[in-house]
Structure formats: C-alpha cells, structure tokens
Coordinates of C-alpha atoms in Angstrom, one line a residue:
M1 CA 26.5 -11.8 -8.1
T2 CA 23.3 -10.2 -6.7
S3 CA 20.1 -11.9 -7.9
P4 CA 17.6 -9.6 -9.7
L5 CA 14.7 -8.2 -7.8
R6 CA 11.5 -10.1 -8.2
L7 CA 8.5 -8.0 -7.4
T8 CA 6.3 -11.1 -6.9
D9 CA 8.5 -12.4 -4.1
I10 CA 8.8 -9.1 -2.4
A11 CA 5.0 -8.4 -2.6
A12 CA 4.3 -11.9 -1.2
Q13 CA 6.7 -11.4 1.7
A14 CA 5.4 -7.9 2.5
Q15 CA 1.8 -8.8 1.9
V16 CA 1.2 -5.9 -0.4
S17 CA 0.6 -5.5 -4.2
E18 CA 3.3 -5.6 -6.8
A19 CA 2.3 -2.0 -7.7
T20 CA 3.0 -0.9 -4.2
V21 CA 6.4 -2.6 -4.2
S22 CA 7.2 -0.9 -7.5
R23 CA 6.3 2.5 -6.0
V24 CA 8.5 2.0 -3.0
L25 CA 11.5 0.7 -5.1
N26 CA 11.2 3.7 -7.4
G27 CA 10.9 6.2 -4.6
K28 CA 7.5 7.3 -5.6
P29 CA 5.2 9.2 -3.2
G30 CA 1.8 8.1 -2.0
V31 CA 2.9 5.1 0.1
A32 CA 2.3 5.1 3.9
A33 CA 5.3 5.0 6.1
G34 CA 4.3 1.7 7.6
T35 CA 3.8 0.1 4.2
R36 CA 7.1 1.4 3.0
H37 CA 8.8 -0.1 6.0
K38 CA 7.2 -3.5 5.3
V39 CA 8.5 -3.5 1.8
L40 CA 12.0 -2.6 2.9
A41 CA 11.9 -5.3 5.6
A42 CA 10.9 -7.8 2.9
L43 CA 13.9 -6.8 0.8
D44 CA 16.1 -7.3 3.8
L45 CA 14.6 -10.7 4.7
L46 CA 14.9 -12.0 1.2
G47 CA 18.5 -11.0 1.0
Y48 CA 18.1 -8.3 -1.7
E49 CA 20.3 -5.2 -1.6
R50 CA 18.3 -2.0 -1.5
P51 CA 18.5 0.2 -4.6
V52 CA 20.8 3.2 -4.1
R53 CA 17.8 5.6 -4.7
L54 CA 16.2 4.2 -1.5
K55 CA 18.9 5.3 0.8
R56 CA 17.7 8.2 2.8
R57 CA 18.8 10.5 5.5
S58 CA 17.8 9.5 9.0
N59 CA 15.3 11.6 10.9
G60 CA 17.6 11.4 13.9
L61 CA 19.0 9.2 16.5
V62 CA 16.9 7.8 19.4
G63 CA 18.7 6.2 22.4
L64 CA 17.4 3.0 23.9
L65 CA 18.7 2.1 27.3
I66 CA 18.2 -1.4 28.6
P67 CA 19.8 -3.0 31.7
E68 CA 21.1 -6.3 30.1
L69 CA 20.8 -8.7 27.2
T70 CA 20.9 -12.0 29.1
N71 CA 17.2 -11.9 30.0
P72 CA 15.5 -12.6 26.7
I73 CA 12.6 -10.2 27.4
F74 CA 14.9 -7.2 27.0
P75 CA 16.1 -8.1 23.5
A76 CA 12.4 -8.8 22.6
F77 CA 11.5 -5.2 23.7
A78 CA 14.5 -3.8 21.9
Q79 CA 13.7 -5.5 18.6
V80 CA 10.1 -4.2 18.5
I81 CA 11.2 -0.7 19.6
E82 CA 13.9 -0.6 16.9
Q83 CA 11.5 -1.8 14.2
A84 CA 9.0 0.9 15.2
L85 CA 11.6 3.6 15.2
A86 CA 13.0 2.5 11.8
G87 CA 9.5 2.5 10.4
H88 CA 9.4 6.3 11.2
G89 CA 12.8 6.9 9.8
Y90 CA 14.7 7.1 13.1
T91 CA 18.0 5.4 13.8
P92 CA 18.0 3.5 17.2
V93 CA 21.1 3.6 19.3
L94 CA 21.2 0.6 21.7
C95 CA 22.9 1.1 25.1
T96 CA 23.3 -1.8 27.4
Q97 CA 24.4 -1.6 31.0
T98 CA 26.9 -4.2 32.3
P99 CA 28.4 -4.6 35.7
G100 CA 31.5 -2.4 35.9
G101 CA 30.5 -0.6 32.6
A102 CA 28.9 2.7 32.0
T103 CA 26.1 3.8 34.3
E104 CA 22.7 5.0 33.1
D105 CA 23.7 8.6 33.7
E106 CA 26.9 8.2 31.8
L107 CA 25.1 6.6 28.8
V108 CA 22.5 9.4 28.8
E109 CA 25.4 12.0 28.8
Q110 CA 27.0 10.2 25.8
L111 CA 23.7 10.1 23.9
E112 CA 23.1 13.8 24.5
E113 CA 26.6 14.6 23.2
R114 CA 25.6 12.8 20.0
G115 CA 22.4 14.9 19.7
V116 CA 19.8 12.2 20.1
T117 CA 16.3 13.2 19.3
G118 CA 14.9 11.3 22.3
I119 CA 15.5 8.4 24.7
V120 CA 13.5 5.3 25.6
F121 CA 14.3 3.9 29.1
L122 CA 13.5 0.2 29.7
S123 CA 13.6 -1.0 33.3
G124 CA 16.1 1.7 34.2
L125 CA 16.7 3.7 37.4
H126 CA 13.1 5.0 37.2
A127 CA 12.0 1.5 38.3
D128 CA 14.2 1.7 41.4
G129 CA 12.4 3.3 44.4
H130 CA 15.8 4.1 46.0
A131 CA 17.1 6.1 43.0
D132 CA 17.0 9.8 42.8
P133 CA 14.3 10.9 40.2
A134 CA 15.9 14.3 39.9
R135 CA 18.1 13.0 37.0
Y136 CA 14.9 12.7 34.9
Q137 CA 13.7 16.1 35.9
R138 CA 17.0 17.6 34.8
L139 CA 16.8 15.7 31.5
A140 CA 13.3 17.1 30.9
A141 CA 14.6 20.6 31.7
R142 CA 17.3 20.2 29.0
G143 CA 14.5 19.6 26.5
V144 CA 15.2 16.0 25.7
P145 CA 12.0 14.0 25.1
F146 CA 11.9 10.6 26.8
V147 CA 9.5 7.8 27.7
L148 CA 9.9 5.2 30.5
I149 CA 8.9 1.5 30.3
N150 CA 8.4 -0.8 33.3
G151 CA 8.6 1.4 36.3
F152 CA 6.7 4.4 37.7
N153 CA 7.7 7.4 39.7
E154 CA 5.1 10.1 40.3
Q155 CA 7.9 12.7 40.7
V156 CA 8.9 12.3 37.0
N157 CA 6.8 14.3 34.5
A158 CA 6.9 11.9 31.5
P159 CA 4.9 9.1 29.8
F160 CA 5.2 5.7 31.6
I161 CA 4.4 2.4 29.9
S162 CA 3.8 -0.6 32.3
P163 CA 2.1 -4.0 32.4
D164 CA -0.4 -4.5 35.2
D165 CA 2.0 -6.3 37.6
R166 CA -0.6 -6.6 40.4
A167 CA -3.0 -8.3 38.0
A168 CA -0.2 -10.5 36.7
A169 CA 0.4 -12.0 40.2
D170 CA -3.3 -12.2 40.9
I171 CA -3.9 -14.2 37.6
A172 CA -1.0 -16.6 38.4
V173 CA -2.2 -17.2 41.9
R174 CA -5.8 -17.8 40.9
H175 CA -4.7 -20.2 38.2
L176 CA -2.9 -22.3 40.8
Q177 CA -5.8 -22.1 43.2
D178 CA -8.2 -23.3 40.5
L179 CA -5.8 -26.4 40.2
G180 CA -6.3 -27.1 43.9
H181 CA -3.0 -25.6 45.2
R182 CA -3.2 -23.9 48.6
R183 CA 0.5 -23.7 49.6
I184 CA 1.6 -21.2 47.0
G185 CA 4.9 -19.3 47.1
L186 CA 6.2 -16.2 45.3
A187 CA 9.8 -15.9 44.0
I188 CA 10.3 -12.2 43.3
G189 CA 13.0 -9.6 42.8
P190 CA 13.9 -6.9 45.4
T191 CA 10.9 -4.8 46.3
R192 CA 12.8 -1.6 45.9
Y193 CA 11.9 -2.1 42.2
V194 CA 8.4 -1.0 41.3
P195 CA 7.4 -4.1 39.2
S196 CA 8.5 -6.4 42.1
A197 CA 6.6 -4.4 44.7
R198 CA 3.4 -4.4 42.6
K199 CA 3.6 -8.2 42.0
E200 CA 4.0 -8.7 45.7
Q201 CA 0.9 -6.6 46.3
G202 CA -1.1 -8.6 43.8
F203 CA 0.1 -11.8 45.3
L204 CA -0.9 -10.8 48.8
A205 CA -4.3 -9.5 47.6
A206 CA -5.0 -12.9 46.1
L207 CA -4.1 -15.0 49.2
P208 CA -5.4 -14.9 52.7
E209 CA -2.7 -13.4 54.9
A210 CA -2.2 -16.6 56.9
E211 CA -1.5 -18.6 53.6
A212 CA 1.0 -16.0 52.3
D213 CA 2.9 -15.8 55.6
G214 CA 6.6 -16.6 55.0
L215 CA 6.0 -17.7 51.4
I216 CA 7.7 -14.7 49.6
Q217 CA 11.3 -15.0 48.6
R218 CA 13.0 -11.9 47.4
T219 CA 16.0 -12.6 45.2
L220 CA 17.5 -11.8 41.8
F221 CA 15.6 -11.9 38.5
T222 CA 17.9 -14.7 37.2
V223 CA 18.0 -18.5 36.9
E224 CA 20.3 -18.5 40.0
G225 CA 17.9 -16.3 41.9
G226 CA 15.0 -18.5 41.1
H227 CA 17.0 -21.6 42.1
A228 CA 17.7 -20.2 45.5
A229 CA 14.1 -19.1 46.0
G230 CA 12.9 -22.4 44.8
I231 CA 14.9 -24.3 47.4
A232 CA 13.5 -22.1 50.2
L233 CA 9.9 -22.3 49.0
L234 CA 10.1 -26.1 48.5
D235 CA 11.4 -26.4 52.1
R236 CA 8.3 -24.6 53.2
G237 CA 6.0 -27.1 51.5
C238 CA 4.9 -25.1 48.4
T239 CA 3.2 -27.1 45.7
G240 CA 2.8 -24.1 43.5
I241 CA 5.3 -21.3 42.9
V242 CA 4.7 -18.0 41.1
C243 CA 7.8 -16.3 39.7
G244 CA 8.7 -12.7 38.8
S245 CA 10.4 -13.7 35.5
D246 CA 10.8 -16.6 33.2
P247 CA 14.5 -17.2 34.0
M248 CA 13.5 -17.3 37.7
A249 CA 10.9 -20.0 36.9
L250 CA 13.5 -22.1 35.1
G251 CA 15.7 -21.8 38.3
V252 CA 12.7 -23.0 40.4
I253 CA 12.2 -26.0 38.1
R254 CA 15.9 -26.9 38.4
A255 CA 15.6 -26.7 42.2
A256 CA 12.6 -29.0 42.1
R257 CA 14.4 -31.6 40.0
E258 CA 17.4 -31.6 42.3
R259 CA 14.9 -32.7 45.0
G260 CA 13.6 -35.5 42.8
L261 CA 10.3 -33.7 42.3
R262 CA 8.5 -33.6 38.9
V263 CA 7.1 -30.5 37.3
P264 CA 4.1 -30.3 37.1
Q265 CA 3.1 -33.7 38.7
D266 CA 4.6 -32.7 42.1
V267 CA 5.2 -28.9 41.8
S268 CA 3.5 -26.3 39.5
V269 CA 5.5 -23.3 38.4
V270 CA 4.3 -20.1 36.7
G271 CA 6.7 -17.6 35.1
F272 CA 6.3 -14.0 33.9
D273 CA 7.1 -12.4 30.5
D274 CA 6.5 -15.2 28.0
S275 CA 9.9 -14.3 26.6
P276 CA 11.1 -15.9 23.3
L277 CA 11.6 -19.7 23.2
I278 CA 10.1 -20.1 26.6
A279 CA 7.3 -22.3 25.0
F280 CA 10.0 -24.8 24.1
T281 CA 11.5 -25.5 27.6
D282 CA 11.0 -28.8 29.3
P283 CA 8.2 -28.7 30.3
P284 CA 6.8 -25.8 28.3
L285 CA 6.4 -23.0 30.8
T286 CA 3.1 -21.7 31.9
T287 CA 3.6 -18.0 32.2
V288 CA 1.9 -14.6 32.4
R289 CA 2.6 -12.8 29.0
Q290 CA 3.8 -9.3 29.1
P291 CA 2.3 -7.5 26.0
V292 CA 5.7 -6.5 24.6
R293 CA 4.6 -5.5 21.1
A294 CA 1.7 -3.3 22.3
M295 CA 3.8 -1.7 25.1
A296 CA 6.9 -1.1 22.8
T297 CA 4.7 0.4 20.1
A298 CA 2.9 2.7 22.5
A299 CA 6.3 3.9 23.9
V300 CA 7.6 4.8 20.5
G301 CA 4.3 6.5 19.7
A302 CA 4.4 8.6 22.9
L303 CA 8.1 9.5 22.3
L304 CA 7.5 10.6 18.7
E305 CA 4.5 12.7 19.7
A306 CA 6.7 14.5 22.2
V307 CA 9.5 14.9 19.5
S308 CA 7.0 16.5 17.1
G309 CA 5.9 19.0 19.8
T310 CA 2.5 17.5 20.4
P311 CA 1.6 17.7 24.1
V312 CA 1.9 14.2 25.6
Q313 CA -0.2 13.2 28.6
R314 CA 2.2 12.8 31.5
T315 CA 0.7 9.6 33.0
E316 CA 1.2 5.9 33.3
Y317 CA -0.3 3.7 30.5
I318 CA -1.2 0.3 31.9
F319 CA -1.3 -2.8 29.7
Q320 CA -3.1 -6.0 30.7
P321 CA -1.1 -9.2 30.9
E322 CA -2.4 -12.6 29.7
L323 CA -2.1 -16.1 31.3
V324 CA -0.5 -18.6 28.9
V325 CA -1.2 -22.1 30.2
R326 CA 1.4 -24.7 29.1
G327 CA 2.9 -27.8 30.7
S328 CA 4.5 -26.6 34.0
T329 CA 1.2 -26.4 35.9
A330 CA -1.2 -29.2 36.8
Q331 CA -3.7 -30.3 39.5
V332 CA -2.3 -30.4 43.0
P333 CA -0.9 -33.9 43.8

C-alpha cells in the first residue's frame, strides 16, 4: 500500500515551502521549472508515486553519447546532464559505445531516426585529432543542434565545453615540486586525443626540458594502462607521477606496491577527474578535479539555447580545474 504524501517531508527534502510543494502537486502555475524539478526529485527520493495529474508530455528526446561506463567520470557527467535535461522537460537517451558495438556515427543515425531534439557528445570523435570532423559539419547542415564536451576541433562550428587540461597538468606538477619532487613523470593517454595533448603541453611547460626528457608514458586511460606506465616511470626513478585519469593513478599505485614501494612515503601519485568514490581509495587519491557539474550544466544550457533558436556562440568554453590534496602525495623521501 502506498503511504500518503506528507508535505512536510517533501518540503524538507526539496528545501522549499509546503505551499510550493502543494502548488507543484496540484499542477498550479507560478512555480519555476528548477523548483518544480526539485519537488519532483524529492518525491522520487522519498519513494512516493507521482500523482497522475503531474504526468506530462516530454518536450523532446535529447541524445547523450558517451564512450563507456567503466570510467566513473562518464556516469558522473551523464547523471548531471540527465538531471539538467529532465529539469527542462526533456527526456535523455543514453548511448554508450562498446568495443564491437555501434559506432558513434551509427548511434547518431539511430538518434536522428527517432527525431531527437539535440545531441550532447562527451569525449567522442571530436576529441580525436585523427577523426574526420566532416561528420559534425554534416550533422549541423541537417539542422540538428549539438554540443561537444572534452575535445576541441576548430573545423567544427558548435559550442565546446572543456576543462583547462594544460592548467590541470601544471597544477599537478607544481604541487609535486612544492613537495620537493624533481623526478616527475606523466602517465597519459594517446596524444591524438585533445585532452591528452593539452595535458602533455601543460606538463612540459611546468618542467625544464631536461627534467621531462623520457618521463612521459603514453598509454590507455585505464587501470591497466596506468599500471604499465607506472612500471616504466618507476624504472626511470620517478618519485612523483601525474596521471591523465583517476583509474590510471590507481594503476600506478598498484605498480608501486608490486615494487614494495609505499604511497605516498616513497612515491607520490596525482590523478585527474576526482571521480566518485576516489576519495575513499587507499590511500585517498590526490587529484585534479574536473568541474563536472559546471561543465555539464553549461553544456545543457548551450544546447537548449540552440534548440530554442537563440544564436549560440560557436566557441570553446574553458572551465578551471581544482587541485584536491589527499593522502597519495607527500614530501619527497
């Protein structure tokens, strides 16, 4: 049996007044879309069923293309994007690429067949410097609004949302230098990808050329990739290692422990993303936080402006990362 709605509980959860909750539940006008969404979210979190009168027609479907779900930063982005879209009455359609599965182009074609209102690309082919940008030019010519996150191509006429990857690497290197580290390595993904290339540029800018020589390992953005890079960088005497993702950092820590080295007493490790639960690893990971909520919200805002017909500035919006110091970095031994 469904428990009766308690306005007090819903108002407390949504952090609004009981009068506002009542207006939303009764379908009354005069409530901002964001506030209405908070009340509906409170209903869902408290386990109440929504009254039939609250069911409404979707404003349209919006495709969200992400490369995978194994790296926790991608579900984190997806959650914020989906929340923002739902708050504006749009229904998100999540499309994930898997090895051997549908390609980005095939997924876009399927989304267009379903009449999507727009598409959000997260770390897609737009981030790959070897990919043909003409696919996005054709998409724009067909009148489909879209926005691209984490990757930039000047040949694509669309809004881009990116963290400052150069600054991220610079922040990480300078943190290790402040701790006395001089032999600092970089574990990064293939530099055909824009975020990797930019992090490498930031790394090289922060270190004298002689110190950086031979201390960059290009691998995969995975635990296994980080493990392989960690072995190579430890062989070269690195006491501090900057990584292109949090999973890579965990792989570096595993490589260090296999050598009998302690983190951070013998080796300091810095990740990138500050993905969910990374604060609870052993040791808690020092990382450079990607501003996921701000970036995802900006991406949805830019997309919906384009959907509404408002001219959107075709440029790259850069968001500043933040160093989060935890337990995986310490003074050089």
